Amino acid sequence: MTKKVLIGNIYIGGGAPIAIQSMCNTKTKDIVATVKQINELEKAGCDIIRVAVPDMEAAKAIKDIKKEINIPLVADIHFDYKLAIESAKGGVDKLRINPGNIGERENVEAVANIAKDKGIPIRIGVNGGSVDRKKYPILNEESLVLSGMEQVKILESMGFTDIVLSIKSSSVPLMIKAYKLASTLCDYPLHLGVTEAGLKEVGTIKSAVGIGSLLNMGIGDTIRVSLTDDPIEEVYVAREILSALELREESYRFISCPTCGRTQIDLQGLAKRVNEYLRKNPPKRPITVAVMGCIVNGPGEAKEADIGVAGGKARGAIFKRGEFVRNVPESDMFEELVKEIELL
Ligand code: SF4
């Protein structure tokens, strides 16, 4: 069991629910845009949000951002310890900073001291690019984890143990091995991720395999799916990973058929619209929605769902909890399904 760490009002580790994280892609100094994105991400299911703090303007913006958001805020800092100090003063809930890259020991001590005073945890994050290749010429799970543990030891030597650790790699097998090794060497909560996972399609698969494999082994306390896409997609994918492993109850289950030569409606278009609607308007209690292409398998699945549709020729049959409701023309199918979902 990992240690429990409090980030704002959310616990991670120690058996707490797996928290979903994402990172804003706005300029942090643009307070209005950043707050807007954070609030949208919260609505999508993000539990903890990180922002880049590349300069003092961004660090000073933390205070104002904090006033307008509900979820814990993490400041991502490299090289300049003063940015960490300013972010901590502004009320940030966690720092993501590597002690080894902020210079003198006294700089690290200044950060550790203010973090300790304010009860702010620090995430140490190592990835393939941050391993000292002079010291560790071979990039493997051992060099990744040892690099991370070196950073951990710097903070521990200052009496600071409110630590979260990430050991990321863009290679799925390597990140799995590295996190497995890290889990045997320390009891700090582990922040899981496949770094630079790529565009949505490939990144989703890599993250699902890497993060999902580890969670399935009982390793990992918080997750971030990294996609070259809108961060809201990261949150949706993270939710799907947790839901597939039954680690988070989703408010809906969406079923759609793969389509085949029997399909006579634009099922793909309809399925995308219904899924998008459910993502943006999560039902108040768990429901299953099925969108099926034809009368061969369609009515069976549609009947099993709370709300389902089975397509026909330019029309479809709507079912509600196993009972046929009515036939609707294809042009009205989306609106009619939404109407029934809202009536549940
Ligand atoms: S439900 Fe019908 S349309 Fe969809 S894949 Fe099955 S047989 Fe084909």
Short mmCIF file of C-alpha atoms and ligand atoms in Angstrom, two decimals:
data_model
loop_
_atom_site.label_atom_id
_atom_site.label_comp_id
_atom_site.label_asym_id
_atom_site.label_seq_id
_atom_site.Cartn_x
_atom_site.Cartn_y
_atom_site.Cartn_z
CA MET A 1 0.00 0.00 0.00
CA THR A 2 1.37 3.40 -0.93
CA LYS A 3 1.48 6.39 1.36
CA LYS A 4 -1.51 8.71 1.34
CA VAL A 5 -0.78 12.21 0.06
CA LEU A 6 -3.22 15.11 0.19
CA ILE A 7 -3.36 17.40 -2.85
CA GLY A 8 -5.74 20.24 -2.11
CA ASN A 9 -8.86 18.35 -1.07
CA ILE A 10 -8.02 15.10 -2.88
CA TYR A 11 -6.12 12.17 -1.47
CA ILE A 12 -3.98 10.05 -3.73
CA GLY A 13 -2.34 6.81 -2.68
CA GLY A 14 -3.10 4.61 0.28
CA GLY A 15 -6.09 3.02 -1.42
CA ALA A 16 -7.79 6.31 -2.37
CA PRO A 17 -9.69 6.26 -5.70
CA ILE A 18 -7.42 6.66 -8.73
CA ALA A 19 -7.38 10.38 -9.55
CA ILE A 20 -7.46 11.61 -13.16
CA GLN A 21 -5.04 14.38 -14.05
CA SER A 22 -4.53 16.53 -17.11
CA MET A 23 -2.53 19.58 -18.07
CA CYS A 24 -3.71 22.88 -19.52
CA ASN A 25 -2.40 23.92 -22.91
CA THR A 26 -3.27 27.57 -22.39
CA LYS A 27 -0.69 30.21 -21.47
CA THR A 28 -0.91 30.23 -17.68
CA LYS A 29 -0.52 34.01 -17.57
CA ASP A 30 -3.75 34.19 -19.59
CA ILE A 31 -5.89 33.76 -16.49
CA VAL A 32 -9.27 33.91 -18.24
CA ALA A 33 -8.39 31.22 -20.80
CA THR A 34 -6.73 29.00 -18.20
CA VAL A 35 -9.63 29.20 -15.75
CA LYS A 36 -12.10 28.46 -18.57
CA GLN A 37 -10.15 25.38 -19.62
CA ILE A 38 -9.75 24.12 -16.07
CA ASN A 39 -13.46 24.43 -15.37
CA GLU A 40 -14.29 22.60 -18.61
CA LEU A 41 -11.83 19.85 -17.70
CA GLU A 42 -13.36 19.54 -14.25
CA LYS A 43 -16.79 19.11 -15.85
CA ALA A 44 -15.35 16.39 -18.09
CA GLY A 45 -14.08 14.46 -15.05
CA CYS A 46 -10.59 15.80 -14.36
CA ASP A 47 -9.70 15.55 -10.65
CA ILE A 48 -6.36 17.43 -10.56
CA ILE A 49 -5.04 19.94 -13.09
CA ARG A 50 -1.49 21.00 -13.87
CA VAL A 51 -0.31 24.21 -15.48
CA ALA A 52 3.09 25.13 -16.86
CA VAL A 53 4.91 27.85 -14.92
CA PRO A 54 7.71 28.94 -17.25
CA ASP A 55 8.12 32.49 -15.89
CA MET A 56 7.25 34.84 -13.02
CA GLU A 57 4.14 36.16 -14.80
CA ALA A 58 2.76 32.62 -14.86
CA ALA A 59 3.74 32.03 -11.22
CA LYS A 60 1.95 35.23 -10.15
CA ALA A 61 -1.17 34.15 -12.09
CA ILE A 62 -1.55 31.10 -9.81
CA LYS A 63 -3.17 33.18 -7.08
CA ASP A 64 -5.91 34.49 -9.36
CA ILE A 65 -6.48 31.15 -11.07
CA LYS A 66 -6.93 29.46 -7.69
CA LYS A 67 -9.76 31.84 -6.80
CA GLU A 68 -11.80 30.74 -9.82
CA ILE A 69 -11.42 26.95 -9.82
CA ASN A 70 -12.54 24.03 -7.66
CA ILE A 71 -10.05 21.26 -8.40
CA PRO A 72 -6.48 21.06 -7.03
CA LEU A 73 -3.89 22.96 -9.04
CA VAL A 74 -0.36 21.74 -9.76
CA ALA A 75 2.48 24.04 -10.89
CA ASP A 76 4.94 22.48 -13.33
CA ILE A 77 8.35 24.09 -12.85
CA HIS A 78 11.80 23.56 -14.26
CA PHE A 79 15.11 25.18 -13.37
CA ASP A 80 13.99 28.27 -11.42
CA TYR A 81 13.23 27.62 -7.75
CA LYS A 82 11.82 31.15 -7.35
CA LEU A 83 8.88 30.15 -9.56
CA ALA A 84 8.12 27.34 -7.12
CA ILE A 85 8.27 29.73 -4.17
CA GLU A 86 5.94 32.21 -5.87
CA SER A 87 3.51 29.43 -6.88
CA ALA A 88 3.47 28.13 -3.31
CA LYS A 89 2.73 31.64 -2.03
CA GLY A 90 -0.09 31.86 -4.56
CA GLY A 91 -1.78 28.81 -3.05
CA VAL A 92 -0.84 26.06 -5.47
CA ASP A 93 -1.77 22.57 -4.24
CA LYS A 94 1.21 20.60 -5.57
CA LEU A 95 4.56 21.31 -7.18
CA ARG A 96 5.99 19.27 -10.00
CA ILE A 97 9.69 19.94 -9.84
CA ASN A 98 12.88 17.94 -9.83
CA PRO A 99 15.26 19.02 -7.04
CA GLY A 100 18.22 18.07 -9.23
CA ASN A 101 17.49 20.72 -11.81
CA ILE A 102 16.98 23.78 -9.59
CA GLY A 103 20.61 24.29 -8.69
CA GLU A 104 22.18 24.76 -5.26
CA ARG A 105 21.07 22.78 -2.23
CA GLU A 106 19.88 25.99 -0.59
CA ASN A 107 17.44 26.54 -3.48
CA VAL A 108 16.01 23.07 -2.98
CA GLU A 109 15.80 23.67 0.76
CA ALA A 110 13.89 26.91 0.19
CA VAL A 111 11.34 25.04 -1.93
CA ALA A 112 11.11 22.09 0.48
CA ASN A 113 10.64 24.45 3.42
CA ILE A 114 7.80 26.45 1.92
CA ALA A 115 6.16 23.24 0.64
CA LYS A 116 6.42 21.75 4.14
CA ASP A 117 5.02 24.89 5.77
CA LYS A 118 2.05 25.01 3.44
CA GLY A 119 1.45 21.24 3.25
CA ILE A 120 2.13 21.12 -0.49
CA PRO A 121 3.33 17.77 -1.90
CA ILE A 122 6.05 17.65 -4.54
CA ARG A 123 5.92 15.36 -7.56
CA ILE A 124 9.24 14.19 -8.82
CA GLY A 125 8.98 13.31 -12.48
CA VAL A 126 11.55 11.35 -14.40
CA ASN A 127 11.35 10.36 -18.06
CA GLY A 128 13.76 9.11 -20.69
CA GLY A 129 14.96 12.64 -21.44
CA SER A 130 15.81 13.50 -17.85
CA VAL A 131 18.14 10.56 -17.19
CA ASP A 132 21.78 11.67 -16.86
CA ARG A 133 23.29 9.65 -19.71
CA LYS A 134 26.86 10.30 -18.53
CA LYS A 135 26.04 8.56 -15.30
CA TYR A 136 23.60 6.05 -16.80
CA PRO A 137 24.68 5.38 -20.40
CA ILE A 138 21.95 2.79 -20.88
CA LEU A 139 18.34 3.88 -20.74
CA ASN A 140 16.40 1.14 -19.06
CA GLU A 141 14.06 0.66 -16.13
CA GLU A 142 16.94 0.69 -13.67
CA SER A 143 18.43 3.97 -14.90
CA LEU A 144 14.98 5.57 -14.94
CA VAL A 145 14.10 4.45 -11.44
CA LEU A 146 17.56 5.19 -9.98
CA SER A 147 17.37 8.70 -11.45
CA GLY A 148 14.01 9.17 -9.77
CA MET A 149 15.23 7.78 -6.46
CA GLU A 150 18.19 10.18 -6.51
CA GLN A 151 15.72 13.06 -6.66
CA VAL A 152 13.65 11.49 -3.90
CA LYS A 153 16.71 11.18 -1.68
CA ILE A 154 17.53 14.87 -2.04
CA LEU A 155 14.13 15.77 -0.60
CA GLU A 156 14.27 13.04 2.04
CA SER A 157 17.64 14.38 3.20
CA MET A 158 15.79 17.61 4.01
CA GLY A 159 13.13 15.79 5.98
CA PHE A 160 10.60 16.21 3.16
CA THR A 161 8.56 13.09 2.40
CA ASP A 162 5.31 14.45 1.02
CA ILE A 163 6.30 13.04 -2.35
CA VAL A 164 4.59 11.65 -5.46
CA LEU A 165 6.71 9.91 -8.06
CA SER A 166 6.41 9.44 -11.81
CA ILE A 167 8.76 7.38 -13.96
CA LYS A 168 7.49 7.90 -17.48
CA SER A 169 8.67 6.72 -20.84
CA SER A 170 7.26 6.90 -24.36
CA SER A 171 7.99 3.16 -24.58
CA VAL A 172 5.13 1.19 -23.10
CA PRO A 173 7.16 -1.91 -22.13
CA LEU A 174 9.81 0.29 -20.52
CA MET A 175 7.36 2.36 -18.49
CA ILE A 176 5.64 -0.81 -17.29
CA LYS A 177 8.96 -2.29 -16.15
CA ALA A 178 10.05 1.00 -14.56
CA TYR A 179 6.88 1.49 -12.53
CA LYS A 180 6.96 -2.16 -11.45
CA LEU A 181 10.50 -1.66 -10.19
CA ALA A 182 9.68 1.67 -8.52
CA SER A 183 6.75 0.07 -6.70
CA THR A 184 9.16 -2.36 -5.04
CA LEU A 185 11.59 0.36 -3.94
CA CYS A 186 9.36 2.98 -2.33
CA ASP A 187 5.90 3.50 -0.96
CA TYR A 188 5.30 6.95 -2.42
CA PRO A 189 2.16 7.27 -4.55
CA LEU A 190 2.87 6.66 -8.23
CA HIS A 191 1.63 9.00 -10.94
CA LEU A 192 1.27 6.84 -14.06
CA GLY A 193 1.66 7.93 -17.64
CA VAL A 194 3.09 7.10 -21.04
CA THR A 195 4.90 10.29 -21.92
CA GLU A 196 4.71 11.82 -25.39
CA ALA A 197 2.21 9.13 -26.29
CA GLY A 198 1.35 10.88 -29.56
CA LEU A 199 -1.81 11.76 -31.42
CA LYS A 200 -5.16 10.70 -30.04
CA GLU A 201 -5.52 7.31 -31.70
CA VAL A 202 -2.06 5.93 -31.00
CA GLY A 203 -1.76 7.76 -27.67
CA THR A 204 -5.03 6.27 -26.48
CA ILE A 205 -3.86 2.75 -27.27
CA LYS A 206 -0.43 3.24 -25.71
CA SER A 207 -1.91 4.79 -22.58
CA ALA A 208 -4.60 2.15 -22.27
CA VAL A 209 -2.04 -0.65 -22.53
CA GLY A 210 0.64 0.97 -20.33
CA ILE A 211 -1.53 2.56 -17.65
CA GLY A 212 -4.13 -0.19 -17.81
CA SER A 213 -1.57 -2.99 -17.39
CA LEU A 214 -0.09 -1.35 -14.31
CA LEU A 215 -3.44 -0.54 -12.72
CA ASN A 216 -4.48 -4.12 -13.34
CA MET A 217 -1.44 -5.22 -11.32
CA GLY A 218 -2.49 -2.89 -8.50
CA ILE A 219 0.27 -0.37 -9.31
CA GLY A 220 -0.51 3.35 -9.63
CA ASP A 221 -2.42 5.96 -7.67
CA THR A 222 -3.13 8.72 -10.18
CA ILE A 223 -3.04 8.80 -13.98
CA ARG A 224 -2.45 11.23 -16.77
CA VAL A 225 -3.05 10.31 -20.40
CA SER A 226 -0.78 12.49 -22.57
CA LEU A 227 -2.23 13.20 -26.01
CA THR A 228 -1.32 15.61 -28.76
CA ASP A 229 -4.90 16.84 -28.70
CA ASP A 230 -7.35 18.86 -26.67
CA PRO A 231 -6.71 18.00 -22.97
CA ILE A 232 -10.41 17.19 -22.61
CA GLU A 233 -9.71 14.11 -24.75
CA GLU A 234 -7.08 13.05 -22.20
CA VAL A 235 -9.71 13.12 -19.50
CA TYR A 236 -12.20 11.13 -21.58
CA VAL A 237 -9.58 8.47 -22.34
CA ALA A 238 -8.49 8.31 -18.70
CA ARG A 239 -12.13 7.82 -17.69
CA GLU A 240 -12.51 5.02 -20.22
CA ILE A 241 -9.39 3.29 -18.88
CA LEU A 242 -10.67 3.41 -15.31
CA SER A 243 -14.15 2.41 -16.35
CA ALA A 244 -12.88 -0.57 -18.40
CA LEU A 245 -11.06 -1.82 -15.30
CA GLU A 246 -14.11 -0.97 -13.13
CA LEU A 247 -12.05 1.44 -11.05
CA ARG A 248 -14.52 4.25 -11.61
CA GLU A 249 -18.22 3.99 -12.15
CA GLU A 250 -19.24 5.88 -15.25
CA SER A 251 -22.64 7.45 -15.39
CA TYR A 252 -23.28 5.74 -18.71
CA ARG A 253 -22.27 2.75 -20.79
CA PHE A 254 -22.38 3.27 -24.51
CA ILE A 255 -22.72 0.35 -26.91
CA SER A 256 -22.61 0.64 -30.69
CA CYS A 257 -22.23 -1.99 -33.39
CA PRO A 258 -19.30 -1.97 -35.83
CA THR A 259 -21.70 -1.70 -38.84
CA CYS A 260 -21.71 -4.09 -41.79
CA GLY A 261 -23.36 -4.60 -45.15
CA ARG A 262 -26.75 -4.73 -43.46
CA THR A 263 -26.54 -1.18 -42.11
CA GLN A 264 -28.91 1.19 -43.86
CA ILE A 265 -28.52 4.34 -41.78
CA ASP A 266 -25.54 6.59 -41.01
CA LEU A 267 -24.83 4.64 -37.85
CA GLN A 268 -21.29 5.98 -37.41
CA GLY A 269 -22.53 9.57 -37.48
CA LEU A 270 -25.37 8.79 -35.07
CA ALA A 271 -23.11 6.87 -32.66
CA LYS A 272 -20.59 9.73 -32.57
CA ARG A 273 -23.30 12.30 -31.87
CA VAL A 274 -24.92 10.24 -29.11
CA ASN A 275 -21.56 9.46 -27.48
CA GLU A 276 -20.57 13.13 -27.59
CA TYR A 277 -23.91 14.09 -26.08
CA LEU A 278 -23.43 11.60 -23.21
CA ARG A 279 -19.88 12.82 -22.56
CA LYS A 280 -21.02 16.40 -22.32
CA ASN A 281 -24.25 15.66 -20.44
CA PRO A 282 -23.47 12.74 -18.13
CA PRO A 283 -26.74 11.23 -16.88
CA LYS A 284 -27.47 11.65 -13.17
CA ARG A 285 -27.49 7.89 -12.61
CA PRO A 286 -25.83 5.01 -14.51
CA ILE A 287 -27.58 4.05 -17.76
CA THR A 288 -26.77 1.95 -20.82
CA VAL A 289 -27.40 3.35 -24.29
CA ALA A 290 -27.18 1.13 -27.39
CA VAL A 291 -27.00 2.32 -30.98
CA MET A 292 -27.32 -0.65 -33.34
CA GLY A 293 -27.33 -0.81 -37.11
CA CYS A 294 -30.01 -3.33 -38.05
CA ILE A 295 -32.74 -5.66 -37.01
CA VAL A 296 -30.49 -8.77 -36.93
CA ASN A 297 -28.58 -8.10 -33.70
CA GLY A 298 -29.87 -4.63 -33.05
CA PRO A 299 -33.14 -5.25 -31.23
CA GLY A 300 -31.48 -7.74 -28.85
CA GLU A 301 -28.82 -5.27 -27.68
CA ALA A 302 -31.17 -2.32 -27.87
CA LYS A 303 -33.66 -4.15 -25.67
CA GLU A 304 -30.95 -4.93 -23.06
CA ALA A 305 -30.12 -1.25 -22.76
CA ASP A 306 -32.01 1.42 -20.87
CA ILE A 307 -32.43 3.21 -24.18
CA GLY A 308 -31.59 1.69 -27.54
CA VAL A 309 -32.18 2.11 -31.21
CA ALA A 310 -32.05 -0.53 -33.95
CA GLY A 311 -31.69 0.93 -37.42
CA GLY A 312 -33.76 -0.07 -40.45
CA LYS A 313 -34.12 1.45 -43.90
CA ALA A 314 -33.92 5.20 -43.30
CA ARG A 315 -35.59 4.73 -39.92
CA GLY A 316 -35.08 3.02 -36.60
CA ALA A 317 -36.95 1.39 -33.74
CA ILE A 318 -36.47 2.90 -30.28
CA PHE A 319 -36.52 0.60 -27.26
CA LYS A 320 -36.77 1.59 -23.61
CA ARG A 321 -35.78 -1.00 -21.01
CA GLY A 322 -36.66 -3.86 -23.31
CA GLU A 323 -39.94 -2.44 -24.60
CA PHE A 324 -40.49 -1.18 -28.12
CA VAL A 325 -41.39 2.52 -27.94
CA ARG A 326 -41.83 3.74 -31.52
CA ASN A 327 -40.34 3.92 -34.99
CA VAL A 328 -38.62 7.18 -35.90
CA PRO A 329 -37.26 8.50 -39.21
CA GLU A 330 -33.45 8.59 -39.51
CA SER A 331 -33.50 12.39 -39.64
CA ASP A 332 -35.03 12.55 -36.13
CA MET A 333 -33.18 9.63 -34.56
CA PHE A 334 -30.62 11.64 -32.56
CA GLU A 335 -33.17 14.08 -31.13
CA GLU A 336 -35.60 11.27 -30.30
CA LEU A 337 -32.91 9.27 -28.50
CA VAL A 338 -31.84 12.32 -26.50
CA LYS A 339 -35.46 13.00 -25.60
CA GLU A 340 -35.79 9.47 -24.21
CA ILE A 341 -32.46 9.65 -22.36
CA GLU A 342 -33.55 12.88 -20.69
CA LEU A 343 -36.85 11.31 -19.64
CA LEU A 344 -35.13 8.43 -17.78
S1 SF4 B 1 -26.05 -4.94 -35.54
FE1 SF4 B 1 -26.64 -5.34 -37.66
S2 SF4 B 1 -25.67 -3.68 -38.80
FE2 SF4 B 1 -24.64 -3.77 -36.84
S3 SF4 B 1 -22.90 -5.11 -37.26
FE3 SF4 B 1 -24.53 -6.37 -36.39
S4 SF4 B 1 -25.54 -7.20 -38.16
FE4 SF4 B 1 -24.33 -5.47 -38.90
#
